[in-house]
Amino acid sequence: MKEKIYLIPGLMTDNRLWSRIIPLLENDYELVHTSIPHSEDFDEIIDILFNEFKEEKVNILGFSLGGYIASYFAITYPNRVNRLFTVAATPGNSTEAEIERRKEKFVAIEKEGFVGLSYEKAKSLLEKQNDEESIKIIQDMFMDLGKESFISQLTSTFYRKDLFEDLINLSIPIWFFYSKNDRLLNQEAIKKLLLDNHNMNIISREGTSHNIPLEVPELLSNEIKKWMKV
């Protein structure tokens, strides 16, 4: 029987986010896509996940916002977690500048309605800007999840607290994987991860990619296999 990994996507992403890592991992593991519950409250989100996870202890991998949710779950219910892996995510809180930028997005929706992501915006989120397939996946996921999911997920990010101190006290394998020049990451939180003494495994790659599961699936899959052997 294959060991199971629960996969939690990020802001306005769904099961299509994993489409390129599934073929590389499905022979070894059972991969279970787990949507972000529809709530603005992290405590409610993880309580919903608590009931969705069927096993006594689970392996959780979260991308971006999903990485924060997976970390929040692990510190709240440590007895339910075998291993934690986060991709393009930090355990830090939201900065005032980030919150202001996100509030501006709500103002734009009120004025213009929910119009999805433009081609240029989706392209700007990618390291490989000529990857037409990835551009379309990002646009489609965003549009299909829609306005309510966008407002719910974005609002939840206003209430992030710093999880770093709680994470370093956990005695489970914790891996962070990110791109060094990912402009969507909180650089202060990255510095903290790199400078402080802890047992968490920090893996970085050169480049700007935030959408690591789509852009560097082979590298990510290799790290996941190593993590699952710890």
Tab-separated table of N, CA and C in Angstrom, residues 24 34 39 42 50 66 72 80 82 94 97 110 131 152 178 183-184 192 195 205 219 228:
chain	number	residue	atom	x	y	z
A	24	LEU	N	5.381	12.064	-11.911
A	24	LEU	CA	6.714	11.750	-11.386
A	24	LEU	C	6.675	11.071	-10.025
A	34	THR	N	-6.057	18.459	-1.796
A	34	THR	CA	-6.954	18.917	-0.729
A	34	THR	C	-7.199	20.413	-0.908
A	39	SER	N	-13.058	29.631	3.931
A	39	SER	CA	-13.171	30.358	5.190
A	39	SER	C	-12.070	31.410	5.239
A	42	PHE	N	-8.172	30.962	9.843
A	42	PHE	CA	-7.253	29.828	9.787
A	42	PHE	C	-7.626	28.728	10.770
A	50	PHE	N	-8.750	18.879	9.591
A	50	PHE	CA	-8.616	17.852	10.624
A	50	PHE	C	-9.590	16.704	10.353
A	66	GLY	N	-1.057	27.576	0.854
A	66	GLY	CA	-1.250	26.209	1.358
A	66	GLY	C	-0.113	25.757	2.258
A	72	TYR	N	0.400	25.829	9.887
A	72	TYR	CA	-0.544	26.173	10.967
A	72	TYR	C	-1.194	24.899	11.513
A	80	ARG	N	-1.017	14.890	14.771
A	80	ARG	CA	-1.643	14.374	13.537
A	80	ARG	C	-0.688	14.417	12.334
A	82	ASN	N	2.987	13.542	10.392
A	82	ASN	CA	4.239	12.792	10.256
A	82	ASN	C	5.371	13.676	9.767
A	94	SER	N	1.972	38.545	7.705
A	94	SER	CA	1.855	39.474	6.576
A	94	SER	C	2.375	40.843	6.989
A	97	ALA	N	2.747	46.411	4.264
A	97	ALA	CA	2.776	46.719	2.823
A	97	ALA	C	1.994	45.671	2.036
A	110	GLU	N	-14.247	45.951	-6.694
A	110	GLU	CA	-15.469	46.749	-6.523
A	110	GLU	C	-15.699	47.656	-7.731
A	131	ASP	N	6.376	30.006	-21.490
A	131	ASP	CA	5.658	28.745	-21.223
A	131	ASP	C	4.153	28.991	-21.341
A	152	SER	N	-12.276	35.297	-0.170
A	152	SER	CA	-12.103	34.491	1.041
A	152	SER	C	-10.623	34.202	1.305
A	178	TYR	N	12.211	26.789	-1.851
A	178	TYR	CA	11.814	28.062	-2.463
A	178	TYR	C	12.859	28.520	-3.472
A	183	ARG	N	9.901	37.043	-5.768
A	183	ARG	CA	9.518	38.349	-5.217
A	183	ARG	C	8.221	38.279	-4.408
A	184	LEU	N	7.505	37.160	-4.462
A	184	LEU	CA	6.266	37.033	-3.694
A	184	LEU	C	6.511	36.578	-2.251
A	192	LYS	N	15.181	34.965	8.480
A	192	LYS	CA	15.026	34.321	9.791
A	192	LYS	C	15.248	32.808	9.666
A	195	LEU	N	19.068	32.243	9.156
A	195	LEU	CA	20.017	32.657	10.191
A	195	LEU	C	19.838	31.941	11.522
A	205	ARG	N	16.665	27.227	-4.592
A	205	ARG	CA	17.142	27.092	-5.976
A	205	ARG	C	17.336	28.490	-6.540
A	219	LEU	N	12.775	18.718	-10.143
A	219	LEU	CA	13.538	19.064	-8.942
A	219	LEU	C	12.678	18.932	-7.685
A	228	MET	N	10.289	12.084	1.992
A	228	MET	CA	9.482	10.936	2.394
A	228	MET	C	10.331	9.785	2.959
